[in-house]
Amino acid sequence: MSRAYNFSPGPAMLPESVLLQARDTMLEYGDAGASIVEISHRGPEFIEIAAQAEADLRALLSIPAEYAVLFLPGGATTQQALLPLNFADPGQRADYVLTGHWGATATRQARPYVDLNVAASSEDDGYRSIPPVESWRLSDGAAYVHVTANETIHGVEFRPAAPGGHAFPDTGDVPLFADFSSSIASEPIDVSRFGAIYAGAQKNLGPVGIGVVIVRRDLLERAGQPRADIFDYRLQLAADSMLNTPPTWNWYVAGLTFRWMLEEGGVEEFARRSDEKAKLLYAAIDGSGGWYRNEVDPAVRSRMNVPFFLPDPALDAPFLAEAREAGLVGLKGHRVVGGMRASIYNPMPLAGVQALVDHMRDFQRRHG
Ligand SMILES: *Cc1c(COP(=O)(O)O)cnc(C)c1O
């Protein structure tokens, strides 16, 4: 089988041109005389790679100068544990808004360190909606408010730019922290609305093993809680995210991916493509006469992750097997939701979504 259209939620599809560059430099990086994975992070080649990656990410996301950018090992879950350590006093109140699985995961990472308040949750609704901001029970004096910009498993997304979409709240003096793991760089965002934005790279930014944290510099002056040096964002910033040996390969490939996104036209262009891809897929689901179902409130349906169900779970296995034959992989839904899920991040071309829609129509015709 040659390379298929990969709808995997993460680790996810990367642009072919990025993989080709990575393949070439795996053997020898420039005239370093060694592979990119064999050279020092303190050497001139890698220092240049790291600086370029930060500059490109800053350009891509229009990150203001008063925000620091950290490249840290591990995933988004790691940052979910580090945020309270760095920004909340021991036992201080922190507000969490739950719109799916990952928001709930974030509360489990933070609960040992803060007085955790679930300010709003759509759990009773099976995480198919976002509670209206007026109903959120935010605390006075909270260290921060935490939201998940896009819920990768449940397919629920804050859509500040969409007509009728759900905006991020104005939290006043309390900084807003957002997990952008699965939607970062898919549309323009106003970084200045947030105290901190974080993302694991493996959804929309590159390979797994590295995460990005974008944080307002003044927040780094907060005392936070007793923590080991290696968990201290301030010390990591002072060391250019190289307090210890960083995941150089992952950082390098993420940098190639940032560069690819810039060359393709940046976040405005990816917003346009994402809308086009999501519209095509949701139209196929909604136009199937109820055969395929997506149960998320249409106002907050994710542009990145589209869960959908067939009329009978017994059809799931044949749907996946025949999809694979048609060159479509990674469509099995997460076990907590079931059914199917198509993840359509920036590297997924419109032709891939068209091939999926064609498969869905064909399958329904034969099994419906
Ligand atoms: C995947 C994901 C996570 C967990 O990421 P890890 O890198 O596996 O820790 C957290 N939040 C969101 C929104 C995700 O999509």
Short mmCIF file of C-alpha atoms and ligand atoms in Angstrom, two decimals:
data_model
loop_
_atom_site.label_atom_id
_atom_site.label_comp_id
_atom_site.label_asym_id
_atom_site.label_seq_id
_atom_site.Cartn_x
_atom_site.Cartn_y
_atom_site.Cartn_z
CA MET A 1 0.00 0.00 0.00
CA SER A 2 1.35 3.45 -0.83
CA ARG A 3 0.72 6.47 1.41
CA ALA A 4 -2.99 6.67 2.23
CA TYR A 5 -5.11 9.62 3.31
CA ASN A 6 -4.50 9.49 7.05
CA PHE A 7 -7.38 10.71 9.25
CA SER A 8 -5.62 9.75 12.50
CA PRO A 9 -6.29 12.14 15.43
CA GLY A 10 -2.67 12.22 16.61
CA PRO A 11 0.02 11.39 15.92
CA ALA A 12 -1.42 12.70 12.71
CA MET A 13 -0.64 13.20 9.06
CA LEU A 14 2.34 15.42 8.17
CA PRO A 15 2.92 17.17 4.84
CA GLU A 16 4.81 14.96 2.42
CA SER A 17 7.36 17.69 1.70
CA VAL A 18 8.17 17.84 5.43
CA LEU A 19 8.66 14.07 5.58
CA LEU A 20 10.92 14.17 2.54
CA GLN A 21 13.12 16.87 4.07
CA ALA A 22 13.18 14.93 7.34
CA ARG A 23 14.19 11.78 5.46
CA ASP A 24 17.10 13.51 3.75
CA THR A 25 18.45 15.18 6.89
CA MET A 26 18.07 11.98 8.89
CA LEU A 27 21.20 10.73 7.14
CA GLU A 28 23.18 13.96 7.07
CA TYR A 29 22.23 17.47 8.10
CA GLY A 30 23.76 20.04 5.74
CA ASP A 31 27.52 19.75 6.02
CA ALA A 32 27.43 18.80 9.69
CA GLY A 33 28.87 15.41 8.78
CA ALA A 34 26.20 13.72 10.91
CA SER A 35 22.46 13.19 11.13
CA ILE A 36 20.24 15.84 12.63
CA VAL A 37 19.61 13.36 15.48
CA GLU A 38 23.34 12.98 16.14
CA ILE A 39 24.38 16.59 16.65
CA SER A 40 24.51 18.63 19.84
CA HIS A 41 21.63 20.90 20.80
CA ARG A 42 24.30 23.42 21.82
CA GLY A 43 25.99 23.42 18.43
CA PRO A 44 25.50 26.17 15.83
CA GLU A 45 23.28 24.04 13.55
CA PHE A 46 20.70 23.26 16.18
CA ILE A 47 20.77 26.74 17.77
CA GLU A 48 19.88 28.06 14.31
CA ILE A 49 17.08 25.48 13.87
CA ALA A 50 15.58 26.38 17.26
CA ALA A 51 15.73 30.13 16.63
CA GLN A 52 14.17 29.75 13.18
CA ALA A 53 11.37 27.55 14.55
CA GLU A 54 10.48 30.17 17.15
CA ALA A 55 10.63 33.01 14.61
CA ASP A 56 8.41 31.07 12.21
CA LEU A 57 5.87 30.15 14.89
CA ARG A 58 5.76 33.79 16.00
CA ALA A 59 5.11 34.89 12.42
CA LEU A 60 2.55 32.15 11.80
CA LEU A 61 0.47 32.91 14.91
CA SER A 62 1.21 36.66 15.12
CA ILE A 63 2.52 36.20 18.66
CA PRO A 64 3.06 39.60 20.34
CA ALA A 65 6.49 40.42 21.78
CA GLU A 66 5.14 40.41 25.34
CA TYR A 67 4.55 36.67 25.01
CA ALA A 68 7.27 34.08 25.54
CA VAL A 69 7.39 30.86 23.54
CA LEU A 70 8.60 27.62 25.12
CA PHE A 71 9.32 24.33 23.34
CA LEU A 72 9.05 21.62 25.97
CA PRO A 73 9.36 17.85 25.95
CA GLY A 74 6.29 15.71 26.50
CA GLY A 75 2.73 16.35 25.45
CA ALA A 76 -0.18 18.57 26.27
CA THR A 77 -0.94 16.52 29.38
CA THR A 78 2.47 17.47 30.77
CA GLN A 79 1.62 21.16 30.42
CA GLN A 80 -1.76 20.54 32.08
CA ALA A 81 0.19 19.52 35.19
CA LEU A 82 2.78 22.31 34.90
CA LEU A 83 0.32 25.21 34.51
CA PRO A 84 -0.97 25.08 38.11
CA LEU A 85 2.57 24.59 39.45
CA ASN A 86 3.77 27.69 37.64
CA PHE A 87 0.80 30.03 37.93
CA ALA A 88 -1.28 29.16 41.02
CA ASP A 89 -0.38 29.54 44.69
CA PRO A 90 -0.70 26.27 46.62
CA GLY A 91 -4.42 25.54 47.01
CA GLN A 92 -5.47 28.67 45.11
CA ARG A 93 -8.76 28.59 43.23
CA ALA A 94 -8.59 27.70 39.51
CA ASP A 95 -11.63 27.57 37.22
CA TYR A 96 -12.04 24.85 34.60
CA VAL A 97 -14.63 24.70 31.83
CA LEU A 98 -15.28 21.16 30.57
CA THR A 99 -16.49 20.66 27.02
CA GLY A 100 -15.06 17.17 26.47
CA HIS A 101 -12.56 14.51 27.43
CA TRP A 102 -9.43 16.70 27.43
CA GLY A 103 -10.88 19.36 29.70
CA ALA A 104 -11.65 16.58 32.18
CA THR A 105 -8.08 15.27 31.79
CA ALA A 106 -6.77 18.74 32.57
CA THR A 107 -8.69 18.79 35.86
CA ARG A 108 -7.06 15.51 36.88
CA GLN A 109 -3.58 16.96 36.29
CA ALA A 110 -4.34 20.14 38.25
CA ARG A 111 -6.42 18.84 41.17
CA PRO A 112 -3.42 17.94 43.40
CA TYR A 113 -2.22 21.56 43.31
CA VAL A 114 -5.24 23.86 43.29
CA ASP A 115 -8.72 24.34 44.70
CA LEU A 116 -10.31 23.22 41.49
CA ASN A 117 -13.68 24.66 40.49
CA VAL A 118 -15.56 23.21 37.54
CA ALA A 119 -17.10 26.49 36.42
CA ALA A 120 -19.14 24.90 33.65
CA SER A 121 -19.48 21.48 32.07
CA SER A 122 -21.44 19.92 29.24
CA GLU A 123 -20.87 16.40 30.59
CA ASP A 124 -24.60 15.89 31.26
CA ASP A 125 -25.16 16.55 27.58
CA GLY A 126 -22.58 13.93 26.56
CA TYR A 127 -20.18 16.80 25.71
CA ARG A 128 -22.15 17.77 22.62
CA SER A 129 -22.33 21.49 23.35
CA ILE A 130 -20.60 24.41 25.07
CA PRO A 131 -22.46 25.87 28.06
CA PRO A 132 -23.40 29.53 27.40
CA VAL A 133 -20.86 31.88 28.97
CA GLU A 134 -23.62 33.52 31.09
CA SER A 135 -24.02 30.21 32.94
CA TRP A 136 -20.33 29.83 33.87
CA ARG A 137 -19.69 30.08 37.62
CA LEU A 138 -16.33 31.85 37.56
CA SER A 139 -14.57 32.53 40.87
CA ASP A 140 -13.29 35.85 42.16
CA GLY A 141 -9.54 35.74 42.57
CA ALA A 142 -9.02 32.55 40.58
CA ALA A 143 -5.45 31.94 39.39
CA TYR A 144 -6.77 31.35 35.86
CA VAL A 145 -9.68 30.03 33.81
CA HIS A 146 -8.91 26.95 31.70
CA VAL A 147 -10.74 26.00 28.48
CA THR A 148 -10.14 23.52 25.66
CA ALA A 149 -10.30 25.35 22.33
CA ASN A 150 -11.08 22.18 20.40
CA GLU A 151 -12.12 18.89 21.97
CA THR A 152 -10.37 16.33 19.79
CA ILE A 153 -12.44 13.32 20.86
CA HIS A 154 -15.90 14.86 21.20
CA GLY A 155 -15.56 17.17 18.20
CA VAL A 156 -16.58 20.39 19.97
CA GLU A 157 -14.84 23.68 19.18
CA PHE A 158 -14.98 27.28 20.35
CA ARG A 159 -15.57 29.26 17.15
CA PRO A 160 -15.02 32.93 17.91
CA ALA A 161 -14.89 33.86 14.23
CA ALA A 162 -17.96 31.90 13.07
CA PRO A 163 -21.42 33.46 12.81
CA GLY A 164 -23.37 32.02 15.76
CA GLY A 165 -20.18 30.27 16.90
CA HIS A 166 -19.13 30.23 20.51
CA ALA A 167 -16.70 32.99 21.51
CA PHE A 168 -14.04 32.74 24.19
CA PRO A 169 -15.19 34.53 27.33
CA ASP A 170 -13.81 37.81 28.59
CA THR A 171 -12.36 36.79 31.97
CA GLY A 172 -11.25 40.28 33.01
CA ASP A 173 -8.18 40.32 35.24
CA VAL A 174 -8.14 36.52 35.53
CA PRO A 175 -6.00 35.12 32.70
CA LEU A 176 -7.58 32.70 30.25
CA PHE A 177 -5.54 29.53 29.62
CA ALA A 178 -6.40 27.45 26.57
CA ASP A 179 -5.47 24.00 25.36
CA PHE A 180 -5.12 24.49 21.61
CA SER A 181 -3.55 21.09 20.90
CA SER A 182 -5.84 20.12 18.05
CA SER A 183 -6.74 23.45 16.44
CA ILE A 184 -3.66 25.67 16.76
CA ALA A 185 -2.63 27.29 13.45
CA SER A 186 -5.91 26.35 11.77
CA GLU A 187 -7.30 29.90 11.89
CA PRO A 188 -6.13 33.31 13.10
CA ILE A 189 -6.41 33.79 16.85
CA ASP A 190 -5.96 36.89 18.94
CA VAL A 191 -3.17 35.69 21.23
CA SER A 192 -3.55 38.80 23.43
CA ARG A 193 -6.90 37.46 24.67
CA PHE A 194 -5.08 34.63 26.47
CA GLY A 195 -2.73 34.36 29.43
CA ALA A 196 -1.35 31.10 28.06
CA ILE A 197 -1.90 28.89 25.05
CA TYR A 198 -0.44 25.40 24.89
CA ALA A 199 -0.44 22.53 22.44
CA GLY A 200 1.11 19.12 22.00
CA ALA A 201 2.65 19.14 18.53
CA GLN A 202 1.33 15.85 17.16
CA LYS A 203 -2.09 17.11 16.05
CA ASN A 204 -1.47 20.16 13.93
CA LEU A 205 2.14 21.24 14.46
CA GLY A 206 4.49 18.33 13.87
CA PRO A 207 5.59 15.06 15.46
CA VAL A 208 4.75 13.80 18.95
CA GLY A 209 7.19 14.36 21.80
CA ILE A 210 7.25 18.13 22.03
CA GLY A 211 4.78 20.77 23.14
CA VAL A 212 4.54 24.51 22.65
CA VAL A 213 3.62 26.96 25.41
CA ILE A 214 2.88 30.59 24.56
CA VAL A 215 2.66 32.62 27.75
CA ARG A 216 2.29 36.27 28.68
CA ARG A 217 5.66 37.22 30.16
CA ASP A 218 4.30 39.09 33.19
CA LEU A 219 2.57 35.89 34.38
CA LEU A 220 5.97 34.24 34.65
CA GLU A 221 6.68 36.60 37.57
CA ARG A 222 4.07 34.78 39.65
CA ALA A 223 5.54 32.70 42.46
CA GLY A 224 3.54 29.56 41.69
CA GLN A 225 4.36 26.53 43.83
CA PRO A 226 7.49 24.71 44.95
CA ARG A 227 8.64 22.81 41.87
CA ALA A 228 11.73 21.16 40.50
CA ASP A 229 13.84 23.32 38.17
CA ILE A 230 12.89 21.19 35.19
CA PHE A 231 9.18 22.00 35.73
CA ASP A 232 9.83 25.74 36.05
CA TYR A 233 8.74 27.75 33.01
CA ARG A 234 10.85 30.75 34.10
CA LEU A 235 14.03 28.70 34.21
CA GLN A 236 13.17 27.03 30.91
CA LEU A 237 12.70 30.44 29.29
CA ALA A 238 16.02 31.70 30.69
CA ALA A 239 17.66 28.58 29.19
CA ASP A 240 15.92 28.95 25.79
CA SER A 241 13.93 25.75 26.54
CA MET A 242 17.20 23.84 26.88
CA LEU A 243 17.49 23.33 30.62
CA ASN A 244 18.26 19.74 29.72
CA THR A 245 18.65 17.97 26.35
CA PRO A 246 15.55 18.91 24.35
CA PRO A 247 13.81 16.57 21.87
CA THR A 248 15.86 17.93 18.99
CA TRP A 249 14.39 15.77 16.23
CA ASN A 250 10.81 16.65 17.16
CA TRP A 251 11.68 20.33 17.42
CA TYR A 252 13.35 20.23 14.01
CA VAL A 253 10.41 18.51 12.27
CA ALA A 254 7.93 20.89 13.98
CA GLY A 255 10.03 23.75 12.57
CA LEU A 256 9.79 22.27 9.08
CA THR A 257 6.01 22.09 9.54
CA PHE A 258 5.78 25.76 10.65
CA ARG A 259 7.77 26.74 7.57
CA TRP A 260 5.46 24.68 5.34
CA MET A 261 2.40 26.39 6.82
CA LEU A 262 3.89 29.83 6.18
CA GLU A 263 4.74 28.91 2.60
CA GLU A 264 1.21 27.59 2.02
CA GLY A 265 -0.26 30.98 2.96
CA GLY A 266 -0.43 30.98 6.76
CA VAL A 267 -3.36 30.69 9.12
CA GLU A 268 -5.77 32.71 6.96
CA GLU A 269 -5.31 30.19 4.18
CA PHE A 270 -5.68 27.23 6.55
CA ALA A 271 -8.86 28.76 7.97
CA ARG A 272 -10.26 28.90 4.44
CA ARG A 273 -9.22 25.33 3.66
CA SER A 274 -10.49 24.04 7.02
CA ASP A 275 -13.91 25.60 6.47
CA GLU A 276 -14.11 24.07 3.01
CA LYS A 277 -13.11 20.60 4.22
CA ALA A 278 -15.42 20.66 7.26
CA LYS A 279 -18.39 21.93 5.23
CA LEU A 280 -17.93 19.13 2.69
CA LEU A 281 -17.82 16.44 5.37
CA TYR A 282 -20.69 17.75 7.51
CA ALA A 283 -22.81 18.21 4.38
CA ALA A 284 -22.23 14.55 3.51
CA ILE A 285 -23.27 13.49 7.02
CA ASP A 286 -26.31 15.77 7.19
CA GLY A 287 -27.29 14.94 3.60
CA SER A 288 -27.32 11.17 4.21
CA GLY A 289 -30.97 11.12 5.29
CA GLY A 290 -29.99 10.36 8.86
CA TRP A 291 -27.91 7.30 7.90
CA TYR A 292 -24.71 8.94 9.15
CA ARG A 293 -25.05 11.00 12.32
CA ASN A 294 -22.98 13.69 14.04
CA GLU A 295 -24.65 14.63 17.32
CA VAL A 296 -22.76 17.83 18.20
CA ASP A 297 -24.62 21.15 18.46
CA PRO A 298 -24.06 22.54 14.92
CA ALA A 299 -22.95 25.92 16.32
CA VAL A 300 -19.89 24.34 17.96
CA ARG A 301 -19.04 21.49 15.61
CA SER A 302 -15.28 21.10 15.27
CA ARG A 303 -13.59 21.93 11.98
CA MET A 304 -10.72 19.61 12.90
CA ASN A 305 -12.22 16.41 14.31
CA VAL A 306 -15.51 15.10 12.99
CA PRO A 307 -17.01 12.18 14.93
CA PHE A 308 -19.82 10.34 13.17
CA PHE A 309 -21.88 7.21 13.60
CA LEU A 310 -23.27 4.59 11.27
CA PRO A 311 -26.82 3.32 11.84
CA ASP A 312 -25.56 0.03 13.36
CA PRO A 313 -22.23 -0.50 15.15
CA ALA A 314 -22.02 -3.84 13.30
CA LEU A 315 -21.29 -1.79 10.18
CA ASP A 316 -18.22 -0.13 11.76
CA ALA A 317 -15.77 -2.94 10.95
CA PRO A 318 -16.77 -3.27 7.27
CA PHE A 319 -16.76 0.53 6.91
CA LEU A 320 -13.18 0.67 8.20
CA ALA A 321 -12.00 -2.32 6.16
CA GLU A 322 -13.45 -0.93 2.94
CA ALA A 323 -12.10 2.54 3.75
CA ARG A 324 -8.65 1.05 4.04
CA GLU A 325 -9.03 -0.56 0.64
CA ALA A 326 -10.01 2.84 -0.72
CA GLY A 327 -6.78 4.34 0.73
CA LEU A 328 -8.35 5.94 3.81
CA VAL A 329 -6.89 5.11 7.24
CA GLY A 330 -7.18 6.29 10.85
CA LEU A 331 -10.98 6.62 10.91
CA LYS A 332 -11.87 4.55 13.96
CA GLY A 333 -13.52 6.67 16.65
CA HIS A 334 -12.07 7.03 20.16
CA ARG A 335 -13.30 4.33 22.53
CA VAL A 336 -15.08 6.80 24.83
CA VAL A 337 -17.33 7.95 21.97
CA GLY A 338 -17.31 5.00 19.54
CA GLY A 339 -18.25 5.17 15.88
CA MET A 340 -15.95 6.92 13.43
CA ARG A 341 -13.87 10.08 13.60
CA ALA A 342 -12.21 11.92 10.75
CA SER A 343 -9.41 14.26 11.83
CA ILE A 344 -8.77 16.82 9.13
CA TYR A 345 -5.83 18.93 10.26
CA ASN A 346 -3.86 21.34 8.08
CA PRO A 347 -1.92 18.73 6.06
CA MET A 348 -5.11 16.91 4.95
CA PRO A 349 -5.94 18.07 1.42
CA LEU A 350 -9.49 18.69 0.21
CA ALA A 351 -9.04 15.69 -2.12
CA GLY A 352 -8.65 13.45 0.95
CA VAL A 353 -11.96 14.64 2.40
CA GLN A 354 -13.58 14.24 -1.02
CA ALA A 355 -12.29 10.64 -1.15
CA LEU A 356 -13.80 10.02 2.30
CA VAL A 357 -17.15 11.51 1.28
CA ASP A 358 -17.14 9.36 -1.88
CA HIS A 359 -16.45 6.28 0.25
CA MET A 360 -19.28 7.20 2.64
CA ARG A 361 -21.81 7.58 -0.21
CA ASP A 362 -20.66 4.37 -1.85
CA PHE A 363 -20.81 2.44 1.42
CA GLN A 364 -24.30 3.72 2.20
CA ARG A 365 -25.49 2.78 -1.28
CA ARG A 366 -24.27 -0.77 -0.83
CA HIS A 367 -25.23 -1.28 2.83
CA GLY A 368 -28.11 1.17 3.31
C1 LIG B 1 -4.20 14.96 22.31
C2 LIG B 1 -4.67 16.01 23.23
C3 LIG B 1 -4.18 16.12 24.55
C4 LIG B 1 -3.17 15.13 25.12
O1 LIG B 1 -1.99 15.29 24.47
P1 LIG B 1 -0.68 14.45 24.85
O2 LIG B 1 0.34 15.09 23.98
O3 LIG B 1 -0.97 13.02 24.50
O4 LIG B 1 -0.43 14.63 26.27
C5 LIG B 1 -4.63 17.15 25.34
N1 LIG B 1 -5.52 18.03 24.87
C6 LIG B 1 -6.01 17.96 23.62
C7 LIG B 1 -7.00 18.98 23.16
C8 LIG B 1 -5.60 16.96 22.77
O5 LIG B 1 -6.09 16.89 21.51
#
